[in-house]
Coordinates of C-alpha atoms in Angstrom, one line a residue:
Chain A
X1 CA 31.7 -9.5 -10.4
X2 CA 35.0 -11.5 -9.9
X3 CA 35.0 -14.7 -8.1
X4 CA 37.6 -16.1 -6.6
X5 CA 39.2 -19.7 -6.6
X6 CA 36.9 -20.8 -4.3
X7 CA 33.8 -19.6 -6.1
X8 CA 34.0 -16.5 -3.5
X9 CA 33.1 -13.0 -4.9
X10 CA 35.7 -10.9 -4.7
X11 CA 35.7 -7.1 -4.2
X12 CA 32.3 -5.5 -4.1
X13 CA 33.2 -3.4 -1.0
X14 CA 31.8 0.0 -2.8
X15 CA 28.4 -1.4 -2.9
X16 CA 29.0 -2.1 0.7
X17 CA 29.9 1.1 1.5
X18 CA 27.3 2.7 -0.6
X19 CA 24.3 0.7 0.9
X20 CA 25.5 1.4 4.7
X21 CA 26.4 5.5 3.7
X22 CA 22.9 5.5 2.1
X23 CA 21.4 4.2 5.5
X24 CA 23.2 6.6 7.5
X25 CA 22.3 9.6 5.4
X26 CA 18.8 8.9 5.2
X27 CA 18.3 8.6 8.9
X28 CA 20.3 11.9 9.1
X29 CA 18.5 14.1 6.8
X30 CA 14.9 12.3 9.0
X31 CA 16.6 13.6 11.7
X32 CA 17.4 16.6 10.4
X33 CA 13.9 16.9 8.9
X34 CA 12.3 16.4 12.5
X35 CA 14.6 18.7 14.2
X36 CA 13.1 21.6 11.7
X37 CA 9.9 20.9 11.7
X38 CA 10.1 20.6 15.4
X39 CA 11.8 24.1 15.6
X40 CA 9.0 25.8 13.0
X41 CA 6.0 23.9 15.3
X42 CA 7.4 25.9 18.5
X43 CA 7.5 28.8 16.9
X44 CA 4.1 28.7 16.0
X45 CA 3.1 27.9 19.3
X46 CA 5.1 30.7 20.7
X47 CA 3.6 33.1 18.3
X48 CA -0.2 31.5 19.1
X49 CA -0.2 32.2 22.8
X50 CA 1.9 35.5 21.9
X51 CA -0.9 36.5 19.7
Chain B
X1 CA 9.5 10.7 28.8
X2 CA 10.9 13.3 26.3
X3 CA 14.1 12.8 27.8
X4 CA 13.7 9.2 27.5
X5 CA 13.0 9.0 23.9
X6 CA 16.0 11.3 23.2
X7 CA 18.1 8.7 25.7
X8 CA 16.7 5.5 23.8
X9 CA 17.5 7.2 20.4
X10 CA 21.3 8.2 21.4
X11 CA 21.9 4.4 22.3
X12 CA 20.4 3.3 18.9
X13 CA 22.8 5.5 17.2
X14 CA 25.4 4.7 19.3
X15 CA 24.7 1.0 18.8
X16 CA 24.2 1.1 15.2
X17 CA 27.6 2.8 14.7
X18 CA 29.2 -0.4 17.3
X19 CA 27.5 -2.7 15.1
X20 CA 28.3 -1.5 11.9
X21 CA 31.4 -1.3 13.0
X22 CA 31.7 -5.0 13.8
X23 CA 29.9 -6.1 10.5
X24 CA 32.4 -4.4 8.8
X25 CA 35.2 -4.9 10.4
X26 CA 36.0 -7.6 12.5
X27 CA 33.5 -9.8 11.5
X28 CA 34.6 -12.5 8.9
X29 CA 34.2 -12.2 5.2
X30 CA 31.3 -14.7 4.7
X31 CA 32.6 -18.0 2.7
X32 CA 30.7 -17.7 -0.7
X33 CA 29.2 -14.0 -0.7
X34 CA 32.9 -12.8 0.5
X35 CA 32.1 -8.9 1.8
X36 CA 29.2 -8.3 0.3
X37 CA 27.7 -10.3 2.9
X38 CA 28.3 -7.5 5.2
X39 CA 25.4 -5.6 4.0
X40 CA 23.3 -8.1 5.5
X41 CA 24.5 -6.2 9.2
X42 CA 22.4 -3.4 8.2
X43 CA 19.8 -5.0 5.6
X44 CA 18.2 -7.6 7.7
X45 CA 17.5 -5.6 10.6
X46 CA 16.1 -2.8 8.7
X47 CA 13.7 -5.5 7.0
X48 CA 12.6 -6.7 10.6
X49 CA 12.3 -3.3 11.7
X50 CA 10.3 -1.4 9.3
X51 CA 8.0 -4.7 9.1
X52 CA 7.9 -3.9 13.1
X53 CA 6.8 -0.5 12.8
X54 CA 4.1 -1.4 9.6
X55 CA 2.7 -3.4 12.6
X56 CA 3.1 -0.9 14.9
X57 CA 1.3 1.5 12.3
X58 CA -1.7 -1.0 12.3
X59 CA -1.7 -1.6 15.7
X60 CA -2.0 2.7 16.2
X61 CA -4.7 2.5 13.5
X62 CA -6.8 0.3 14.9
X63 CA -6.1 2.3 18.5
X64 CA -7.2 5.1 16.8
X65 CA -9.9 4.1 15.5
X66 CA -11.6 2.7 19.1
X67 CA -10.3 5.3 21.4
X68 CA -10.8 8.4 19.0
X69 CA -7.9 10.1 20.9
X70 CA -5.3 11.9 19.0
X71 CA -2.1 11.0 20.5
X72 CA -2.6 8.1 18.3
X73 CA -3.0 9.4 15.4
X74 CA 0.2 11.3 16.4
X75 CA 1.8 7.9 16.8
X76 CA 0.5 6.7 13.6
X77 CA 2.6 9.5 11.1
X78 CA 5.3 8.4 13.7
X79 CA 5.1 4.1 12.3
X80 CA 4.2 5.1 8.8
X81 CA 6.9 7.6 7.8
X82 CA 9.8 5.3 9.9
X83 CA 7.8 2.3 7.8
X84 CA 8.3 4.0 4.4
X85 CA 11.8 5.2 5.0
X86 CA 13.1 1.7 6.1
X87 CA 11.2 0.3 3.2
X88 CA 13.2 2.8 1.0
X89 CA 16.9 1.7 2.1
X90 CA 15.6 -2.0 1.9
X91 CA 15.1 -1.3 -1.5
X92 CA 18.2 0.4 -2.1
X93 CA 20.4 -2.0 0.4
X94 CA 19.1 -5.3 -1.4
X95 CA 19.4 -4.0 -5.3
X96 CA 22.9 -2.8 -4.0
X97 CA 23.6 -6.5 -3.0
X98 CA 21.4 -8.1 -5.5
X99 CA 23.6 -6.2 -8.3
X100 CA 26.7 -7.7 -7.0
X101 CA 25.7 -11.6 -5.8
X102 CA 23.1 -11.9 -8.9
X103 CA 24.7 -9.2 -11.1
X104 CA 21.0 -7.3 -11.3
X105 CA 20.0 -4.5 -9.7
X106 CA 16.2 -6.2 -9.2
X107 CA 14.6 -9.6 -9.9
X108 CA 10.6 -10.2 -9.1
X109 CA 11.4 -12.6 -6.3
X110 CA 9.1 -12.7 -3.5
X111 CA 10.6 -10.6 -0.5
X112 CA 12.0 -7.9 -2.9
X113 CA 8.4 -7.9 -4.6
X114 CA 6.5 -7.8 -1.1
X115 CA 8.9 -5.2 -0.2
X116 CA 8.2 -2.9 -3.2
X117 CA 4.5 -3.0 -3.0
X118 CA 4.3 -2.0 0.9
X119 CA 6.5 0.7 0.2
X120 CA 3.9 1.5 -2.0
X121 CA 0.9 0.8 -0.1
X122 CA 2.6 2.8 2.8
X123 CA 3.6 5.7 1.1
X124 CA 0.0 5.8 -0.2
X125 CA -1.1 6.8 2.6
X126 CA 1.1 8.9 3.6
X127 CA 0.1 10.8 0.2
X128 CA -3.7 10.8 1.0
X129 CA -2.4 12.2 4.1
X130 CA -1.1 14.9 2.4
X131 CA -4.3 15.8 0.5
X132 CA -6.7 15.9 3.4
X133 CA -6.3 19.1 5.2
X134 CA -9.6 18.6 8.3
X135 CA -7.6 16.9 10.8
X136 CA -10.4 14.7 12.4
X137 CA -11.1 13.5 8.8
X138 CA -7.1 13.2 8.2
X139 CA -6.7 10.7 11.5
X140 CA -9.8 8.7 10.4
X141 CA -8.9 8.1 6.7
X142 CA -5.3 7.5 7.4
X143 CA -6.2 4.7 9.9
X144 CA -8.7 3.6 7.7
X145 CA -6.5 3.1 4.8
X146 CA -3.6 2.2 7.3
X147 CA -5.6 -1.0 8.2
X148 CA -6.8 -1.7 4.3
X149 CA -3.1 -1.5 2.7
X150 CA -1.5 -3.8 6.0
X151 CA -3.9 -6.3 5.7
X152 CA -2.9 -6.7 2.0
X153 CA 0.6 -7.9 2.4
X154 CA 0.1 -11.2 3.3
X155 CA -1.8 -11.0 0.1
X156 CA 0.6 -9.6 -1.8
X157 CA 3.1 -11.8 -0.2
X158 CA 1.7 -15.3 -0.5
X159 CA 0.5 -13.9 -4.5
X160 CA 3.7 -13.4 -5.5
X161 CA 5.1 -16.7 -3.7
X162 CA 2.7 -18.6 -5.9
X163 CA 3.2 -16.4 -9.0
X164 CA 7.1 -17.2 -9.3
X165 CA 7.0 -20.6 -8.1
X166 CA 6.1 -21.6 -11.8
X167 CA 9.8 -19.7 -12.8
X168 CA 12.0 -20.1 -10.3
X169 CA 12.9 -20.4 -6.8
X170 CA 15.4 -17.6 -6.0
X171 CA 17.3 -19.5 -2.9
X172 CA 19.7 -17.4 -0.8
X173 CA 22.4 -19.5 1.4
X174 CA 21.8 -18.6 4.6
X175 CA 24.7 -20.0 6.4
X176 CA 24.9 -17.9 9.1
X177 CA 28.5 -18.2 11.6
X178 CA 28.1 -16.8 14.8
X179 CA 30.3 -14.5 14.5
X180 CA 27.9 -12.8 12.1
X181 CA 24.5 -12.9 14.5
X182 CA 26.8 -10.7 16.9
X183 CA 26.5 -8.1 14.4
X184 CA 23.5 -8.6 13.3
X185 CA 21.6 -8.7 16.7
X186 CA 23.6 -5.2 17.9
X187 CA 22.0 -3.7 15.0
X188 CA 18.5 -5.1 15.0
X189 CA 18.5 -3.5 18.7
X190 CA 19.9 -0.4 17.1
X191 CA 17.2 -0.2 14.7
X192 CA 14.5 -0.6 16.8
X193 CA 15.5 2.2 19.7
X194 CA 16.3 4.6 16.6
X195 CA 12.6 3.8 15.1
X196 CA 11.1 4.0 19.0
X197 CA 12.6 7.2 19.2
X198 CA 12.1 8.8 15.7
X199 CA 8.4 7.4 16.5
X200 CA 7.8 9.3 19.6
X201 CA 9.7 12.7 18.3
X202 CA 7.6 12.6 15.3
X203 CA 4.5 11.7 17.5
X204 CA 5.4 15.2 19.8
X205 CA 6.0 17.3 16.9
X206 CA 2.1 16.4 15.5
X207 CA 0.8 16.9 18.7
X208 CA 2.5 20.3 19.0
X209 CA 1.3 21.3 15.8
X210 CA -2.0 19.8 16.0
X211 CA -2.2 21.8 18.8
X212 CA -0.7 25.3 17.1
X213 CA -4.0 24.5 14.5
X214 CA -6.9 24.6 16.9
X215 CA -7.0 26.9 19.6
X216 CA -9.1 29.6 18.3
X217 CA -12.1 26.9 17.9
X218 CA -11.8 25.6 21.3
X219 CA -11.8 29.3 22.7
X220 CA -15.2 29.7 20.7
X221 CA -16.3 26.1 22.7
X222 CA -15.7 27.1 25.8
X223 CA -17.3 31.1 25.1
X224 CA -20.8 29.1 24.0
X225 CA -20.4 27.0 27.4
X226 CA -20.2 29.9 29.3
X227 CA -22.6 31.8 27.8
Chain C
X1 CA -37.0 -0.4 5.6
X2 CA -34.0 -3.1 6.5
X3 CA -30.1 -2.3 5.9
X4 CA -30.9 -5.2 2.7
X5 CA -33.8 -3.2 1.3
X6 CA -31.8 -0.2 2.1
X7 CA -28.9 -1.5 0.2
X8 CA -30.2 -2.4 -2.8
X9 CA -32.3 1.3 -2.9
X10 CA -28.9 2.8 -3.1
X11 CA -27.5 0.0 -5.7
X12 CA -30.5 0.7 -7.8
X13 CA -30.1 4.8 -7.8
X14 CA -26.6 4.3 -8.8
X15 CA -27.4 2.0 -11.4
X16 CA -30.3 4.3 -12.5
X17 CA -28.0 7.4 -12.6
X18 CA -25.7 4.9 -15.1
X19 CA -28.0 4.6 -17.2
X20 CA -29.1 8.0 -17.3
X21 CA -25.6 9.5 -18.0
X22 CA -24.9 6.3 -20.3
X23 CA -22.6 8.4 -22.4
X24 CA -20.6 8.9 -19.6
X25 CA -20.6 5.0 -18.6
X26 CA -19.5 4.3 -22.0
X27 CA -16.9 6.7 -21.9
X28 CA -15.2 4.7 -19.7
X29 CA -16.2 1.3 -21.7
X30 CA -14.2 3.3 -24.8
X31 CA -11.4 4.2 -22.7
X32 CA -11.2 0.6 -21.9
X33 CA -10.9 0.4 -25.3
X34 CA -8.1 2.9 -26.0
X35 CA -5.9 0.8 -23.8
X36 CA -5.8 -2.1 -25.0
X37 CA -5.4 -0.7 -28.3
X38 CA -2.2 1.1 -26.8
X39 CA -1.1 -2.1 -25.1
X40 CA -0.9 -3.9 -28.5
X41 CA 1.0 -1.4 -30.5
X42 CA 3.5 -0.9 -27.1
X43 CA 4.3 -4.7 -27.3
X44 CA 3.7 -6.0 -31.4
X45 CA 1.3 -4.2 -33.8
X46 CA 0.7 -7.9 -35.2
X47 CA -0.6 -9.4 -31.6
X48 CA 2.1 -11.4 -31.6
X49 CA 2.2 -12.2 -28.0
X50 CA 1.6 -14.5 -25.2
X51 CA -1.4 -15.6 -24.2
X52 CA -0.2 -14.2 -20.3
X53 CA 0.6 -10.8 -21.9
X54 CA -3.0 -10.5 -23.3
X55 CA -4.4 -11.8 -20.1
X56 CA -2.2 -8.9 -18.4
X57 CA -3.4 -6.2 -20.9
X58 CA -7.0 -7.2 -20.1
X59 CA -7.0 -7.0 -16.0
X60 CA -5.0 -3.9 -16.5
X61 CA -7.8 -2.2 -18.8
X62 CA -9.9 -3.3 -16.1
X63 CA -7.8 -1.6 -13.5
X64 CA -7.5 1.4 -15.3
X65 CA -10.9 1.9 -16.3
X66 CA -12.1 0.9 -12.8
X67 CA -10.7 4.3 -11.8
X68 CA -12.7 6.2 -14.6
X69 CA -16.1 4.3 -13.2
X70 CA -15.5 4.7 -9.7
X71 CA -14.5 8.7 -10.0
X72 CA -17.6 9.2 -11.8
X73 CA -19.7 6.7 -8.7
X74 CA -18.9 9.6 -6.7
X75 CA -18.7 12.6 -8.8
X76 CA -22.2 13.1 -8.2
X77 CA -22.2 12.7 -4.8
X78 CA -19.9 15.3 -4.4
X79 CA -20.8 17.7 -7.0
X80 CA -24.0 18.4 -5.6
X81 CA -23.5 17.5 -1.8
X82 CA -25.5 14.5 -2.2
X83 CA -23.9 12.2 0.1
X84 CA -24.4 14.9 2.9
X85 CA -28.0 14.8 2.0
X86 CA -28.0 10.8 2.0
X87 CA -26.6 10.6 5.2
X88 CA -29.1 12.9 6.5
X89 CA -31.8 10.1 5.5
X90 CA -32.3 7.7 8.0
X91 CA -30.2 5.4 5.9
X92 CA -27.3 3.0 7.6
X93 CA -24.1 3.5 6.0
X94 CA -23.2 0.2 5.9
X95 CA -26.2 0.3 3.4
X96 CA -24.4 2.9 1.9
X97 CA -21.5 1.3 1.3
X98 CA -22.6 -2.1 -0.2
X99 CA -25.2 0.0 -2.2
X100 CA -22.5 1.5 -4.1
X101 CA -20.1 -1.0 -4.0
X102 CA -22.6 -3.5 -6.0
X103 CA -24.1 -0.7 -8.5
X104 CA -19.7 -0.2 -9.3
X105 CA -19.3 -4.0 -9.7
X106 CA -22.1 -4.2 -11.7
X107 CA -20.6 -1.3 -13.8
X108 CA -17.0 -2.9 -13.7
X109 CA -18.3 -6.6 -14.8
X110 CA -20.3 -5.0 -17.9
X111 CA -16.9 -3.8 -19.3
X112 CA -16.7 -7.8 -19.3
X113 CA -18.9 -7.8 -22.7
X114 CA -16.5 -4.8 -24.2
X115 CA -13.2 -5.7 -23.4
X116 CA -13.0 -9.9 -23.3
X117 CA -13.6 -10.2 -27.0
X118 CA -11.6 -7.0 -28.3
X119 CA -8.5 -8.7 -26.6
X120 CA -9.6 -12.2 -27.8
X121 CA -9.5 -10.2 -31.3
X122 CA -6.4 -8.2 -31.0
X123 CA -4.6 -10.5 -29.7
X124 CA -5.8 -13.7 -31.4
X125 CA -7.0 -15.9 -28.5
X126 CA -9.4 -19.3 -29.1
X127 CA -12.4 -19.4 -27.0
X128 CA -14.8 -21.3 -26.8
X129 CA -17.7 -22.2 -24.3
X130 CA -16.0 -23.9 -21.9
X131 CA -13.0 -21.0 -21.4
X132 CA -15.5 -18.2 -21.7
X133 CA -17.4 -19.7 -18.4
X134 CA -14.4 -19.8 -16.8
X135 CA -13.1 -16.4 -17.9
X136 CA -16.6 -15.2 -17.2
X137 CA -16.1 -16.2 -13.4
X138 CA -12.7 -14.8 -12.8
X139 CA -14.1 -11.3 -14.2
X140 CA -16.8 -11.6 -11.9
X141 CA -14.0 -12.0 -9.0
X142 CA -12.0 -9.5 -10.2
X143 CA -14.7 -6.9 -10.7
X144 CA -15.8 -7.2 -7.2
X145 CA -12.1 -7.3 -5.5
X146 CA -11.7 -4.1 -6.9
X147 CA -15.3 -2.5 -6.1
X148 CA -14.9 -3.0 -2.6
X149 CA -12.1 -1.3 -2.2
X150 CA -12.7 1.1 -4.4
X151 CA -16.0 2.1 -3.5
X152 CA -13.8 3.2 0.0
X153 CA -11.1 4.9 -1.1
X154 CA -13.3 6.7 -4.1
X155 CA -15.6 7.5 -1.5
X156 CA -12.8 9.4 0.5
X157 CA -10.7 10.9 -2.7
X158 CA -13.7 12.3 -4.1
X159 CA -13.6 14.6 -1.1
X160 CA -10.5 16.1 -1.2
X161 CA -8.7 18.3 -4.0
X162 CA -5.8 15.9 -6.1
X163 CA -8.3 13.1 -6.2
X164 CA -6.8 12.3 -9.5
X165 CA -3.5 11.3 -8.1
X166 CA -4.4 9.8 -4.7
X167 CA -7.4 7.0 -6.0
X168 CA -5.1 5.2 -8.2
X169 CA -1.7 5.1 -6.0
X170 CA -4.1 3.6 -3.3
X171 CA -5.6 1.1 -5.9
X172 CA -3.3 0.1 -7.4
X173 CA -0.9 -1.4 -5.0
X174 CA -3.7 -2.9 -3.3
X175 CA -4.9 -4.7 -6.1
X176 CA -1.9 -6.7 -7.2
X177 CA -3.4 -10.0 -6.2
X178 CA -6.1 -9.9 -8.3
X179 CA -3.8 -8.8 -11.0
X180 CA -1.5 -11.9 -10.3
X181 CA -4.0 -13.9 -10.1
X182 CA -6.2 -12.8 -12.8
X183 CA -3.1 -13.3 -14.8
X184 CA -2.5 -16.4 -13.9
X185 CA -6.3 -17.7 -14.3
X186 CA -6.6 -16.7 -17.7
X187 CA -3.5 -18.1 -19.0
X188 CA -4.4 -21.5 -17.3
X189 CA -7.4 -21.2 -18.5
X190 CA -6.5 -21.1 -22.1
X191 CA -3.8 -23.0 -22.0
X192 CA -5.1 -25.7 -20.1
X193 CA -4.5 -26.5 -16.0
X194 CA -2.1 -29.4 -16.1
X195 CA -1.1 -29.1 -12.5
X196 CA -4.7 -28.2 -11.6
X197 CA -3.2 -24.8 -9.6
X198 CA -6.9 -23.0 -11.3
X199 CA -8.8 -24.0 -8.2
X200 CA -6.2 -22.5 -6.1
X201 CA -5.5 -18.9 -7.8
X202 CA -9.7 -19.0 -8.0
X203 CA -9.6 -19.3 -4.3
X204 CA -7.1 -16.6 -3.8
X205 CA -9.7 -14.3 -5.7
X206 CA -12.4 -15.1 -3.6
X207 CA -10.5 -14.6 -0.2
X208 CA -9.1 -11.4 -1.2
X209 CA -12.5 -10.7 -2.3
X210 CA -14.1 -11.7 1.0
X211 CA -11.6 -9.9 3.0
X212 CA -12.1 -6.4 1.4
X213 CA -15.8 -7.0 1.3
X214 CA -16.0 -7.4 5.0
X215 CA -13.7 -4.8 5.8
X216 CA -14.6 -2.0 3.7
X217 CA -18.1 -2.3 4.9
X218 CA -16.9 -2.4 8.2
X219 CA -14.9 0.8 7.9
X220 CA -16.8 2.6 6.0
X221 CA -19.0 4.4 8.0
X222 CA -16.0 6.1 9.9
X223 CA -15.0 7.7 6.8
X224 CA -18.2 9.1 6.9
X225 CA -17.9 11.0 10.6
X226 CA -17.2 14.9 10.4

């Protein structure tokens, strides 16, 4: 990476926005995940007491 | 308390998104790491976190274990899956930040080796999990093994401590300004409603299924009682 | 009969049904074997390496043949519904447990004999008296820090379909330490302690042995309950 003057890294910012998108779509797709298994456990249920 | 959960989760998010906000934008570029510091906002509360719910894991283990009852067990997926899925993105946050403050994507230095191996051990047992269909047996072995792999980390831990002292001791300037614990701390608190709630959803989705499983057996009970 | 008497009637079977199928328990001696000679031809055909890397190649052997031995512990068990039938017995699990876990480190510490002088070979390593006594301690340690826990998890992986997969990934992981510090112990060892850390890493071994000892016999039975 480049430094700057002062010894500072410069730049770098697409690994910070890579590591904070990577968080965000991993909670997502969990939440997305729980939603649909949440939806397919109801259904069984319905279909259980239907049955 | 459904309502709750869902309540606790909406302010995590909501926090998280204030947070990251701040870490990214208004506060200061740090004075050596420059903006890559910033993925510290997200990194160091998802370490304390998914060390959090690893505990929490044990501590639903053990539950499990004296009480028998299934709503811990429920619990228990709940802590391990929000423990191995933090323990992935610490993975992926730090080699992101490691690649551009060291210039390599991994080095065997203590947290990032602690780190990998509970991954690991975690998503072991979520795997064994997966194999064992019998859900008393499931609940038992899972704790079981729960209990085995979290008692190993301060193992591992103080291991790999030991084993790299005779290399080198990888030191990480941890001048913190205030202006970067505001951040830091909004997202910690984000983290932890988010994993409370994604806990407790999880938790009501194996209970409802758990209970989808059973019901023909516990007809049969109550027929032999009555009879 | 006590839990002791108990314990060492179930050590003694195993060790008896070892002997009996010693084909099989060699098997896993010559698989022992077939790794390290892979090891040395993935690294230099002409043993060129470091006394750590042949210390490394060793405990992994170990590790890797521990899985073969501790299958087979239970393969029996399983095959013919034996355990069932043991537990029937008035026997105490915790007998059980140590029963096996002592027949597999028996079986684990007699690849010792096997695979401590093929690597001294392959890869050129001087012993002599005083480093085989050492060495011969440390594989005592590390045989029984990876029976305890082994004899658990085998114990639940033989009784579910994809056992093959699920023993090691447990293992594994969980027996870093003893790989570190096995590591570490030969290579001091051999190259002499200056900063006398042997004691410590020797320590480490025992207290991760301890620990899994205590706890595996303590959880052991509720794997047991149906």
């Amino acid at each position: 990476m480049a430094e700057g003057p002062a010894g500072v890294i410069i730049g770098g910012w697409p690994y910070v926005i890579t590591a904070y998108s990577i968080t965000a779509v991993a909670l997502a797709l969990n939440i997305a995940r729980l939603a649909a298994r949440e939806r397919k456990a109801d259904k069984n249920k319905e279909s259980d007491s239907n049955g | 308390m459904r309502n709750v959960a869902t309540g606790i989760g909406l302010l995590g998010i909501l926090l998280l998104l204030v947070g990251s906000y701040v870490g990214l934008f208004v506060a200061p570029p740090e004075r050596h790491m420059g903006d890559v510091q910033r993925i510290m906002y997200v990194h160091v509360p998802t370490a304390w976190i998914g060390l959090l719910c690893s505990t929490f894991a044990m501590i639903f283990a053990v539950a499990y274990l004296w009480t028998g009852r299934n709503r811990w067990d429920d619990r228990l997926v709940g802590a391990l899956e929000i423990s191995v899925i933090l323990g992935g993105l610490l993975l992926v946050q730090g080699m992101l930040w490691g690649r551009v403050t060291w210039g390599i994507w991994w080095t065997w230095d203590v947290r990032l080796t602690t780190s990998l191996i509970m991954f690991l051990l975690f998503a072991g047992v979520l795997a064994l999990r997966s194999f064992v269909e019998e859900p008393l047996r499931r609940a038992t072995w899972s704790s079981v093994a729960t209990i085995i792999a979290y008692v190993d980390v301060p193992l591992v831990y103080f291991c790999v401590r030991w084993f790299r002292s005779l290399h080198q001791v990888q030191s990480s300037p941890e001048t913190v300004h205030s202006s970067m614990i505001i951040p830091l701390r909004i997202n910690a608190f984000a983290m932890l409603f988010i994993a409370i709630w994604l806990i407790a959803w999880r938790a009501r989705i194996e209970s409802k299924s758990r209970g989808a499983e059973r019901p023909p057996e516990r007809i049969e009970i109550q027929g032999a009682q009555n009879g | 009969m006590s839990t002791f008497q108990q314990t060492l009637f179930v050590a003694r079977k195993d060790l008896l049904l070892g002997w009996r199928a010693r084909t099989r328990t060699l098997a896993v001696a010559l698989f022992g074997m077939v790794t390290l000679v892979l090891f040395s031809f993935a690294v230099a055909a002409d043993g060129e390496v470091g006394v750590s890397a042949a210390a490394g190649f060793l405990i992994v052997a170990l590790l890797l043949s521990s899985i073969l031995s501790l299958e087979e512990s239970f393969r029996l068990e399983t095959e013919d519904r034996a355990l069932e039938g043991l537990l029937l017995l008035p026997v105490d699990p915790v007998a059980i447990f140590y029963g096996k876990a002592i027949a597999n480190f028996v079986l684990l510490v007699l690849l010792g004999p096997v695979l401590l002088p093929l690597t001294a070979i392959f890869f050129s390593l001087e012993l002599d008296g005083a480093n085989l006594l050492g060495m011969a301690l440390l594989w005592l340690l590390a045989a029984a820090g990876i029976a305890a826990p082994g004899t658990l998890y085998a114990s639940m992986t033989s009784r579910v379909t994809g056992r093959d997969v699920v023993l090691p990934l447990l293992l594994f992981p969980l027996t870093l330490p003893i790989l570190m510090a096995g590591v570490r112990s030969f290579d001091l060892i051999l190259r002499g302690d200056a900063m006398s850390q042997l004691k410590g890493w020797t320590l480490l071994l025992a207290a991760f042995d301890l620990v899994y000892w205590v706890l595996c016999g303590a959880l052991f039975s509720r794997t047991l309950e149906e």
